[in-house]
Amino acid sequence: MVFASLTFLYCFLAVTLILMWIVPKKLKNLVLLLASLVFYFWGEKLYVWILVFSTVFDYVNGRLIGHFQKTNKKKAAKAILILSVVGNLAILCTFKYSDFFLQNLNHLGLNLKLLGLTLPIGISFYTFQTMSYTIDVYRGEVEVQNNIIAFGTYVTMFPQLIAGPIVRYKNVEQEMNERRITVEDYAAGIRRFVIGLAKKVLLANAAGSVYDTVSQHTSATGAMLWFAGLMYMFQIYFDFSGYSDMAIGLGRMFGFHFPENFNYPYIATSITDFWRRWHITLSTWFREYVYIPLGGNRVGKAKQIRNFLIVWALTGFWHGASWNFVLWGLYFFVLLTLEKFIFGKALSKLPGFVQHLYALVFVFFGWILFSHVELSGIGSTLQGMFGFGKQPFMNREAAYLLYTNLVLTVCLVLGSTELPKKLWGRVENTLSSENHEPSIGLIVLKNAVLALLFLLCVACLLRESYNPFLYFRF
């Protein structure tokens, strides 16, 4: 079940919200836990037991670490932490990477049988969340959660279960035990959810449809390949950021304040700036639990580069069991290392539009690596883009493709910037009263815009079967 579906909107979400409003405060975590398990079981009937096991496993580990720390048994606490980390990584590697390693061993001449395990939905996200909990308990940064219902709610919470944001326990520790669901939070959550839904249904799906059409074309020209790369660049942004917006909005409806996951990454002026804005919770996770423990910036230049290499190789590999993801991670490792140690200061002195163009070009080619699981596909795409393929760079079909998607392209470009937010801010300032309180006209306009967006999304969902979600495979 995906958020951008009529089943979720009119059945699951409606029932869950009603239950959350009518049950007493002490039962809200239990209701959310049960609803989340139903949500996960709907799409992952076979492997729901892994989610349950991970929850119980790290609940027990957290309790044991807390107990050993209170009794000053530091070695025992560290042993449990190691057990937690190794256990979680073993589960993740078994289901996500076992066939990848077996296939590569077979390329060396072995004849090993592949396991053929399907990837459990969301395992990369909830595994990182449970690990962060036990690590933070060991560090003394959070209190042990003794209530298994509350801890199970944290791990399985359906708004962020499938594709994040990666919510560390410290982000919601107070709200797990004591939270108020106010009308203001509920209204803000609805607004955020509808905006995310519109980004996903109206923009990401439209861009993805164009990309898939060109990808399946047997004789795509260079211009078509460039345009397809641009469409994928926008699809993955609006798809993932839209999902994050919906997750944050849903969390707000249930009384939680999830961390932001995107901050207009396509207005970045460097690759470093891009990664401060893209998938923020994943970058934060690797910084807090890998980069800093390795020494971070507190070590010499050689070790800093080593730390960069480890983090970005793992970041790439986290996204999928394929060499193109590893290559993608190493690609950004090289760029970030060059920026930090060689030309970063010189880059910052260039005009802003040059910095922005530089960042966009290298991010664009990064998505070319990311979008092709087969390395041969990367090579053939790059050849075609630069005129070394069998097809001409431009023909009538390519011109027609560009012309018919001109309005969509403009909407995608503008939607990925701060311009819509700034324009809406001006509207709010114009329609607000002298004491800056929203006027009746502004309230009516805001709700009308949200209602229109929601109706457009529902109309699209009713008539279209194309509704993929890219990050399900991660």
Short mmCIF file of C-alpha atoms in Angstrom, two decimals, residues 88-99 115 117:
data_model
loop_
_atom_site.label_atom_id
_atom_site.label_comp_id
_atom_site.label_asym_id
_atom_site.label_seq_id
_atom_site.Cartn_x
_atom_site.Cartn_y
_atom_site.Cartn_z
CA ASN A 88 20.95 -5.96 12.31
CA LEU A 89 23.61 -5.84 9.61
CA ALA A 90 23.41 -9.63 9.22
CA ILE A 91 19.67 -9.43 8.57
CA LEU A 92 20.11 -6.55 6.13
CA CYS A 93 23.01 -8.17 4.27
CA THR A 94 21.29 -11.57 4.05
CA PHE A 95 18.18 -10.25 2.36
CA LYS A 96 19.67 -7.37 0.40
CA TYR A 97 23.18 -8.43 -0.59
CA SER A 98 23.51 -12.24 -0.44
CA ASP A 99 22.74 -12.83 -4.12
CA LEU A 115 19.21 -17.73 -2.61
CA LEU A 117 15.41 -13.85 -1.53
#
